Amino acid sequence: MSKAAVLGAGSWGTAFAKVLADAGTDVTMWARRPEVAEAISVDHQNPFYLEGITLPPSLKATSDHRLALEGADIVVLAVPSQSLRENLGAWTSSIEPDSTLLSLAKGIESGTLMRMSQVISQVTGADPSRVAVLSGPNLAREIAAGQPAATVIACTDSVRAVDLQKACATGYFRPYTNPDVIGCEVGGACKNVIALACGMASGIGLGENTNATIITRGLAEMIRLGVALGANPATLAGLAGVGDLVATCSSPLSRNRTFGHHLGAGGSMESAQQATKGQVAEGVKSCTSVRALAASHDVEMPLTEAVHLVCHEGMSVPDAVGLLLGRRTKPE
Ligand SMILES: NC(=O)C1=CN([C@@H]2O[C@H](COP(=O)(O)OP(=O)(O)OC[C@H]3O[C@@H](n4cnc5c(N)ncnc54)[C@H](O)[C@@H]3O)[C@@H](O)[C@H]2O)C=CC1
Ligand SMILES: O=C(CO)COP(=O)(O)O
């Protein structure tokens, strides 16, 4: 039986740990706060992030990362993108030498413009074949409630990908393998930015035609960037691209969409942060890093640019809409 450490006990870390436990994997979670670890181990709940969900009694948690990592052949990294490097620095010496490192984070690192798998290899020294990514339409609360969904596990080492697939396949969670790590990571990071744009549009009262237009043109941006970075465009037509875009851009459960909606409705960045209940809306920081990554590859990403201008340069949402619609016309 596989032994997994899930490092991060936020909404997705907790929901994915439940999936692993339901699949029969031996799981120990690491939570930053001892009270979160205690609630998971003793009460089988995580009221801080997934109120009302009962967790499997077999799921254990600790606030000591060394205990979680001891003997783990699967290490699941479930902290926000911008904190991954710092957290990994503290965890690296306790990670088992041949373990597989699975990233759940959907973002691009600020400053370095690195994908999470690159950060993981750089900090831990792990060969890229040991690093995998999980991405797809996986809103944490729906997965925790056992609602059926699929996902993609990307790893260049197909044996590791299949091992991970076995460790998390359940009657409600269906993982597909894919060798395209870059495509999965680009899809996951970009869809959060596009979900912010969809939320902004709904916040100023725009309807489904606008939403569908943003999703579709957002996909075009994502594919352009992915191809420039070496991704297979078919990955972005799959669960980690279109699938996650549709789920995140349409659901009120999405923190990114909710954040954007508050900005569109006239709220400040601070009130939008409160609306997401302190949970991470990755697109707010990643819009700037995705924009810079695109610029460094001469890729045009006008929606991402507009989201950056609203979030970080004080542009109003109506002005951002005007900017986008004022662009020169061109073939699809
Ligand atoms: N929530 C969801 O539905 C999904 C989230 N994701 C991705 O998973 C990653 C983790 O997201 P969530 O678990 O949802 O986030 P969250 O905001 O619910 O929880 C973050 C967790 O990381 C911990 N943490 C450790 N160091 C931290 C630091 N320096 N700053 C902030 N938090 C720190 C927090 O204590 C908390 O347990 C993100 O990249 C997100 O985009 C992916 C799929 C679904
Ligand atoms: O990644 C997600 C669904 O796949 C969760 O999206 P949010 O971070 O916007 O809630």
Short mmCIF file of C-alpha atoms and ligand atoms in Angstrom, two decimals:
data_model
loop_
_atom_site.label_atom_id
_atom_site.label_comp_id
_atom_site.label_asym_id
_atom_site.label_seq_id
_atom_site.Cartn_x
_atom_site.Cartn_y
_atom_site.Cartn_z
CA MET A 1 0.00 0.00 0.00
CA SER A 2 1.21 3.54 -0.79
CA LYS A 3 1.89 5.92 2.06
CA ALA A 4 1.12 9.57 1.32
CA ALA A 5 1.96 12.78 3.11
CA VAL A 6 -0.35 15.68 2.21
CA LEU A 7 1.40 18.93 3.09
CA GLY A 8 -1.22 21.67 3.45
CA ALA A 9 -4.62 21.33 5.11
CA GLY A 10 -6.57 24.01 3.27
CA SER A 11 -9.66 23.22 1.23
CA TRP A 12 -8.01 21.28 -1.59
CA GLY A 13 -5.33 19.59 0.54
CA THR A 14 -8.08 18.30 2.85
CA ALA A 15 -10.44 17.23 0.05
CA PHE A 16 -7.63 15.46 -1.83
CA ALA A 17 -6.41 13.74 1.35
CA LYS A 18 -9.97 12.42 1.73
CA VAL A 19 -9.84 11.11 -1.86
CA LEU A 20 -6.55 9.30 -1.15
CA ALA A 21 -7.93 7.80 2.07
CA ASP A 22 -11.14 6.74 0.30
CA ALA A 23 -8.94 5.05 -2.34
CA GLY A 24 -7.29 2.99 0.41
CA THR A 25 -4.02 4.94 0.63
CA ASP A 26 -2.46 5.46 4.06
CA VAL A 27 -2.47 9.28 4.48
CA THR A 28 -1.00 11.68 7.02
CA MET A 29 -1.66 15.39 6.55
CA TRP A 30 0.48 18.29 7.72
CA ALA A 31 -1.40 21.37 8.93
CA ARG A 32 0.35 24.62 9.81
CA ARG A 33 -1.91 25.17 12.81
CA PRO A 34 -2.06 22.47 15.55
CA GLU A 35 -5.80 23.12 16.03
CA VAL A 36 -6.47 22.20 12.38
CA ALA A 37 -4.43 18.98 12.77
CA GLU A 38 -6.34 18.13 15.94
CA ALA A 39 -9.76 18.75 14.37
CA ILE A 40 -8.86 16.40 11.48
CA SER A 41 -7.38 13.61 13.63
CA VAL A 42 -9.80 13.75 16.55
CA ASP A 43 -13.10 15.13 15.22
CA HIS A 44 -12.66 13.96 11.58
CA GLN A 45 -13.58 17.45 10.42
CA ASN A 46 -11.80 20.51 9.04
CA PRO A 47 -14.23 23.27 10.05
CA PHE A 48 -11.65 25.93 9.08
CA TYR A 49 -11.81 25.04 5.37
CA LEU A 50 -14.49 22.38 4.70
CA GLU A 51 -17.25 22.94 7.22
CA GLY A 52 -19.87 20.19 7.39
CA ILE A 53 -17.76 17.51 5.66
CA THR A 54 -17.00 14.32 7.61
CA LEU A 55 -13.50 13.00 6.94
CA PRO A 56 -12.54 9.31 6.99
CA PRO A 57 -11.49 8.13 10.48
CA SER A 58 -8.32 6.66 8.91
CA LEU A 59 -7.14 10.17 7.94
CA LYS A 60 -4.49 11.43 10.39
CA ALA A 61 -2.98 14.92 10.69
CA THR A 62 -0.03 16.48 12.49
CA SER A 63 1.56 19.92 12.69
CA ASP A 64 5.03 18.31 12.58
CA HIS A 65 6.02 17.89 8.92
CA ARG A 66 8.69 15.30 9.84
CA LEU A 67 6.04 12.94 11.20
CA ALA A 68 3.90 13.37 8.08
CA LEU A 69 6.84 12.75 5.73
CA GLU A 70 8.33 9.72 7.52
CA GLY A 71 8.18 6.73 5.13
CA ALA A 72 5.97 8.57 2.60
CA ASP A 73 6.47 7.41 -0.99
CA ILE A 74 3.97 10.05 -2.23
CA VAL A 75 4.44 13.66 -1.13
CA VAL A 76 1.46 15.87 -2.02
CA LEU A 77 2.23 19.59 -2.07
CA ALA A 78 -0.99 21.46 -1.24
CA VAL A 79 0.05 24.97 -0.26
CA PRO A 80 -0.48 28.16 -2.32
CA SER A 81 1.98 28.68 -5.20
CA GLN A 82 3.66 31.77 -3.80
CA SER A 83 4.46 29.96 -0.53
CA LEU A 84 5.66 26.68 -2.04
CA ARG A 85 9.35 27.60 -2.30
CA GLU A 86 9.59 28.73 1.32
CA ASN A 87 7.67 25.71 2.64
CA LEU A 88 9.73 23.29 0.55
CA GLY A 89 12.90 24.77 2.01
CA ALA A 90 11.75 23.61 5.43
CA TRP A 91 10.53 20.20 4.24
CA THR A 92 13.28 19.06 1.85
CA SER A 93 15.59 17.37 4.36
CA SER A 94 12.68 15.17 5.58
CA ILE A 95 11.51 14.04 2.11
CA GLU A 96 12.28 10.36 1.35
CA PRO A 97 14.92 10.02 -1.44
CA ASP A 98 12.89 8.21 -4.13
CA SER A 99 9.42 9.54 -3.28
CA THR A 100 7.13 11.04 -5.94
CA LEU A 101 6.36 14.74 -5.44
CA LEU A 102 2.84 15.67 -6.54
CA SER A 103 1.92 19.34 -6.93
CA LEU A 104 -1.69 20.45 -6.47
CA ALA A 105 -0.92 24.17 -6.78
CA LYS A 106 -2.20 26.21 -9.72
CA GLY A 107 0.01 29.22 -10.18
CA ILE A 108 3.20 30.71 -11.61
CA GLU A 109 5.82 31.95 -9.13
CA SER A 110 6.14 35.73 -8.93
CA GLY A 111 9.55 37.07 -9.94
CA THR A 112 11.09 33.80 -11.19
CA LEU A 113 8.08 33.07 -13.49
CA MET A 114 8.64 29.37 -12.79
CA ARG A 115 6.00 26.64 -12.95
CA MET A 116 5.48 24.75 -9.68
CA SER A 117 7.18 21.57 -10.97
CA GLN A 118 10.26 23.67 -11.78
CA VAL A 119 10.25 25.20 -8.29
CA ILE A 120 9.95 21.71 -6.76
CA SER A 121 12.91 20.31 -8.72
CA GLN A 122 15.02 23.38 -8.05
CA VAL A 123 14.45 23.47 -4.29
CA THR A 124 14.47 19.74 -3.52
CA GLY A 125 17.01 18.69 -6.15
CA ALA A 126 14.56 15.98 -7.32
CA ASP A 127 14.95 14.83 -10.91
CA PRO A 128 12.00 16.17 -12.98
CA SER A 129 10.86 12.55 -13.56
CA ARG A 130 9.98 12.37 -9.83
CA VAL A 131 7.71 15.43 -10.04
CA ALA A 132 4.03 15.14 -10.99
CA VAL A 133 1.14 17.57 -11.26
CA LEU A 134 -2.57 17.03 -10.63
CA SER A 135 -4.99 19.43 -12.34
CA GLY A 136 -8.58 19.41 -13.56
CA PRO A 137 -12.11 20.59 -12.76
CA ASN A 138 -11.87 19.85 -9.06
CA LEU A 139 -13.70 22.38 -6.89
CA ALA A 140 -12.72 21.13 -3.43
CA ARG A 141 -16.14 21.19 -1.78
CA GLU A 142 -17.79 19.16 -4.55
CA ILE A 143 -15.02 16.53 -4.44
CA ALA A 144 -15.22 16.38 -0.64
CA ALA A 145 -18.97 15.77 -0.97
CA GLY A 146 -18.21 12.79 -3.21
CA GLN A 147 -19.62 14.32 -6.40
CA PRO A 148 -18.17 12.57 -9.48
CA ALA A 149 -15.31 14.33 -11.29
CA ALA A 150 -12.21 13.53 -13.29
CA THR A 151 -8.72 14.96 -13.23
CA VAL A 152 -5.31 14.69 -14.92
CA ILE A 153 -2.11 13.39 -13.35
CA ALA A 154 0.83 14.57 -15.42
CA CYS A 155 4.29 13.05 -15.03
CA THR A 156 7.06 12.34 -17.51
CA ASP A 157 7.61 8.99 -15.78
CA SER A 158 4.60 6.87 -16.77
CA VAL A 159 5.19 4.31 -14.00
CA ARG A 160 4.96 7.01 -11.34
CA ALA A 161 1.87 8.48 -13.05
CA VAL A 162 0.10 5.10 -12.94
CA ASP A 163 1.10 4.58 -9.29
CA LEU A 164 -0.41 7.95 -8.42
CA GLN A 165 -3.51 7.13 -10.47
CA LYS A 166 -4.02 3.93 -8.44
CA ALA A 167 -3.45 5.79 -5.17
CA CYS A 168 -6.32 8.24 -5.78
CA ALA A 169 -8.88 6.48 -7.99
CA THR A 170 -12.25 6.09 -6.22
CA GLY A 171 -15.89 5.55 -7.17
CA TYR A 172 -16.27 9.34 -7.51
CA PHE A 173 -12.78 10.51 -8.56
CA ARG A 174 -11.36 9.41 -11.93
CA PRO A 175 -7.74 10.38 -12.67
CA TYR A 176 -6.33 10.19 -16.22
CA THR A 177 -2.57 10.10 -16.82
CA ASN A 178 -0.80 12.43 -19.26
CA PRO A 179 2.93 12.99 -19.89
CA ASP A 180 2.39 16.74 -20.52
CA VAL A 181 3.42 18.43 -17.27
CA ILE A 182 3.78 21.86 -18.92
CA GLY A 183 0.27 21.78 -20.44
CA CYS A 184 -1.35 20.84 -17.14
CA GLU A 185 0.48 23.57 -15.25
CA VAL A 186 -0.25 26.26 -17.84
CA GLY A 187 -3.93 25.25 -17.84
CA GLY A 188 -4.20 25.38 -14.05
CA ALA A 189 -2.46 28.74 -13.67
CA CYS A 190 -4.21 30.48 -16.58
CA LYS A 191 -7.76 29.34 -15.80
CA ASN A 192 -7.63 31.16 -12.45
CA VAL A 193 -6.87 34.44 -14.24
CA ILE A 194 -9.70 33.86 -16.72
CA ALA A 195 -12.08 33.00 -13.83
CA LEU A 196 -11.25 36.39 -12.30
CA ALA A 197 -12.26 37.99 -15.62
CA CYS A 198 -15.55 36.03 -15.69
CA GLY A 199 -16.27 37.09 -12.12
CA MET A 200 -15.57 40.74 -12.96
CA ALA A 201 -17.98 40.52 -15.90
CA SER A 202 -20.74 39.02 -13.77
CA GLY A 203 -20.05 41.64 -11.08
CA ILE A 204 -20.90 44.45 -13.49
CA GLY A 205 -24.04 42.59 -14.55
CA LEU A 206 -22.97 40.97 -17.82
CA GLY A 207 -24.52 37.65 -18.83
CA GLU A 208 -23.80 34.29 -20.37
CA ASN A 209 -22.70 35.47 -23.83
CA THR A 210 -19.95 37.48 -22.21
CA ASN A 211 -19.04 34.57 -19.93
CA ALA A 212 -18.78 32.17 -22.89
CA THR A 213 -16.76 34.71 -24.86
CA ILE A 214 -14.26 35.13 -22.02
CA ILE A 215 -13.95 31.36 -21.50
CA THR A 216 -13.37 30.73 -25.21
CA ARG A 217 -10.95 33.59 -25.81
CA GLY A 218 -9.27 32.72 -22.49
CA LEU A 219 -8.71 29.24 -23.85
CA ALA A 220 -7.11 30.74 -26.97
CA GLU A 221 -4.69 32.71 -24.75
CA MET A 222 -3.90 29.67 -22.68
CA ILE A 223 -3.17 27.56 -25.77
CA ARG A 224 -0.90 30.26 -27.25
CA LEU A 225 1.16 30.40 -24.06
CA GLY A 226 1.17 26.63 -23.60
CA VAL A 227 2.42 26.00 -27.14
CA ALA A 228 5.13 28.65 -26.75
CA LEU A 229 6.34 26.86 -23.60
CA GLY A 230 6.28 23.39 -25.21
CA ALA A 231 2.85 22.06 -24.14
CA ASN A 232 0.68 19.77 -26.24
CA PRO A 233 -2.40 21.83 -27.23
CA ALA A 234 -4.54 18.67 -26.85
CA THR A 235 -3.89 18.82 -23.09
CA LEU A 236 -5.53 22.24 -23.01
CA ALA A 237 -8.55 20.89 -24.89
CA GLY A 238 -8.92 18.35 -22.07
CA LEU A 239 -9.76 18.31 -18.37
CA ALA A 240 -6.80 20.44 -17.26
CA GLY A 241 -7.68 23.17 -19.78
CA VAL A 242 -11.28 23.44 -21.00
CA GLY A 243 -12.59 21.25 -18.16
CA ASP A 244 -11.15 23.39 -15.39
CA LEU A 245 -11.98 26.64 -17.22
CA VAL A 246 -15.66 25.71 -17.46
CA ALA A 247 -15.90 24.63 -13.80
CA THR A 248 -14.00 27.57 -12.36
CA CYS A 249 -15.46 30.26 -14.60
CA SER A 250 -19.04 29.13 -13.93
CA SER A 251 -19.13 28.20 -10.25
CA PRO A 252 -19.85 30.47 -7.29
CA LEU A 253 -17.64 28.03 -5.32
CA SER A 254 -14.57 29.34 -7.17
CA ARG A 255 -12.54 31.76 -5.05
CA ASN A 256 -11.09 33.39 -8.19
CA ARG A 257 -14.49 33.96 -9.76
CA THR A 258 -15.86 35.23 -6.43
CA PHE A 259 -12.90 37.60 -6.04
CA GLY A 260 -13.46 39.00 -9.54
CA HIS A 261 -17.20 39.35 -8.94
CA HIS A 262 -16.57 41.54 -5.89
CA LEU A 263 -14.22 43.77 -7.86
CA GLY A 264 -16.77 44.05 -10.67
CA ALA A 265 -19.49 44.93 -8.17
CA GLY A 266 -17.36 47.86 -6.99
CA GLY A 267 -15.60 46.21 -4.04
CA SER A 268 -11.99 46.87 -3.08
CA MET A 269 -9.16 44.33 -3.25
CA GLU A 270 -9.44 44.02 0.55
CA SER A 271 -13.18 43.30 0.54
CA ALA A 272 -12.72 40.82 -2.32
CA GLN A 273 -10.09 39.05 -0.18
CA GLN A 274 -12.59 38.86 2.67
CA ALA A 275 -15.24 37.46 0.32
CA THR A 276 -12.96 34.47 -0.32
CA LYS A 277 -12.79 33.86 3.45
CA GLY A 278 -9.03 34.14 3.64
CA GLN A 279 -8.54 31.33 1.13
CA VAL A 280 -6.14 31.81 -1.74
CA ALA A 281 -7.34 33.22 -5.10
CA GLU A 282 -4.19 32.30 -7.03
CA GLY A 283 -5.05 34.33 -10.14
CA VAL A 284 -4.61 37.63 -8.31
CA LYS A 285 -0.83 37.15 -8.16
CA SER A 286 -0.52 34.82 -11.14
CA CYS A 287 -2.10 37.34 -13.54
CA THR A 288 1.09 39.39 -13.23
CA SER A 289 3.47 36.43 -13.55
CA VAL A 290 1.50 34.88 -16.45
CA ARG A 291 1.53 38.28 -18.19
CA ALA A 292 5.31 38.55 -17.75
CA LEU A 293 5.87 34.97 -18.90
CA ALA A 294 3.75 35.65 -21.99
CA ALA A 295 5.66 38.86 -22.73
CA SER A 296 8.98 37.02 -22.49
CA HIS A 297 7.73 34.61 -25.20
CA ASP A 298 6.06 37.31 -27.36
CA VAL A 299 2.62 35.83 -26.68
CA GLU A 300 -0.43 38.11 -26.66
CA MET A 301 -2.77 37.58 -23.70
CA PRO A 302 -5.21 40.54 -23.67
CA LEU A 303 -7.61 39.11 -21.07
CA THR A 304 -4.72 38.37 -18.71
CA GLU A 305 -3.41 41.90 -19.32
CA ALA A 306 -6.84 43.36 -18.47
CA VAL A 307 -7.09 41.33 -15.25
CA HIS A 308 -3.62 42.54 -14.24
CA LEU A 309 -4.60 46.17 -14.95
CA VAL A 310 -7.74 45.87 -12.76
CA CYS A 311 -6.07 43.99 -9.90
CA HIS A 312 -2.77 45.89 -9.76
CA GLU A 313 -2.94 49.15 -11.68
CA GLY A 314 -6.26 50.58 -10.55
CA MET A 315 -8.18 50.25 -13.83
CA SER A 316 -11.98 49.97 -13.42
CA VAL A 317 -13.74 46.90 -14.79
CA PRO A 318 -15.83 48.94 -17.29
CA ASP A 319 -12.62 50.55 -18.58
CA ALA A 320 -11.02 47.11 -18.93
CA VAL A 321 -14.05 45.94 -20.95
CA GLY A 322 -13.69 49.03 -23.16
CA LEU A 323 -9.99 48.31 -23.66
CA LEU A 324 -10.69 44.72 -24.74
CA LEU A 325 -13.54 45.62 -27.10
CA GLY A 326 -11.51 48.48 -28.56
CA ARG A 327 -8.76 46.20 -29.83
CA ARG A 328 -8.34 45.99 -33.61
CA THR A 329 -10.58 43.40 -35.24
CA LYS A 330 -8.94 40.25 -36.60
CA PRO A 331 -9.66 36.70 -37.82
CA GLU A 332 -10.50 34.08 -35.20
N1 LIG B 1 -9.74 24.75 -3.39
C1 LIG B 1 -9.90 24.17 -4.56
O1 LIG B 1 -11.03 23.90 -4.97
C2 LIG B 1 -8.71 23.81 -5.40
C3 LIG B 1 -7.47 24.40 -5.18
N2 LIG B 1 -6.42 24.08 -5.98
C4 LIG B 1 -5.10 24.68 -5.77
O2 LIG B 1 -4.53 24.09 -4.61
C5 LIG B 1 -3.61 24.99 -3.99
C6 LIG B 1 -3.93 25.08 -2.50
O3 LIG B 1 -5.23 25.62 -2.45
P1 LIG B 1 -6.26 25.47 -1.27
O4 LIG B 1 -6.04 24.26 -0.45
O5 LIG B 1 -7.57 25.61 -1.88
O6 LIG B 1 -5.87 26.80 -0.45
P2 LIG B 1 -6.40 27.32 0.94
O7 LIG B 1 -6.23 28.78 0.93
O8 LIG B 1 -7.74 26.73 1.21
O9 LIG B 1 -5.36 26.66 1.98
C7 LIG B 1 -3.96 26.88 1.92
C8 LIG B 1 -3.26 25.96 2.91
O10 LIG B 1 -1.84 26.17 2.82
C9 LIG B 1 -1.33 26.48 4.12
N3 LIG B 1 -0.17 27.35 4.02
C10 LIG B 1 1.10 27.00 4.31
N4 LIG B 1 1.93 28.01 4.12
C11 LIG B 1 1.19 29.05 3.72
C12 LIG B 1 1.51 30.40 3.41
N5 LIG B 1 2.74 30.87 3.49
N6 LIG B 1 0.50 31.17 3.01
C13 LIG B 1 -0.77 30.71 2.91
N7 LIG B 1 -1.11 29.44 3.22
C14 LIG B 1 -0.15 28.63 3.62
C15 LIG B 1 -2.52 27.10 4.84
O11 LIG B 1 -2.32 27.02 6.23
C16 LIG B 1 -3.65 26.23 4.34
O12 LIG B 1 -3.69 25.03 5.06
C17 LIG B 1 -3.78 26.33 -4.74
O13 LIG B 1 -2.73 26.47 -5.66
C18 LIG B 1 -5.10 26.17 -5.48
O14 LIG B 1 -5.14 26.91 -6.69
C19 LIG B 1 -6.52 23.18 -6.97
C20 LIG B 1 -7.71 22.53 -7.20
C21 LIG B 1 -8.90 22.80 -6.44
O1 LIG B 2 -8.92 24.98 -9.08
C1 LIG B 2 -10.08 24.96 -8.73
C2 LIG B 2 -11.08 24.07 -9.35
O2 LIG B 2 -10.50 23.16 -10.22
C3 LIG B 2 -10.52 25.87 -7.64
O3 LIG B 2 -10.67 27.16 -8.13
P1 LIG B 2 -10.61 28.41 -7.13
O4 LIG B 2 -9.22 28.45 -6.58
O5 LIG B 2 -10.97 29.57 -7.97
O6 LIG B 2 -11.63 28.13 -6.05
#
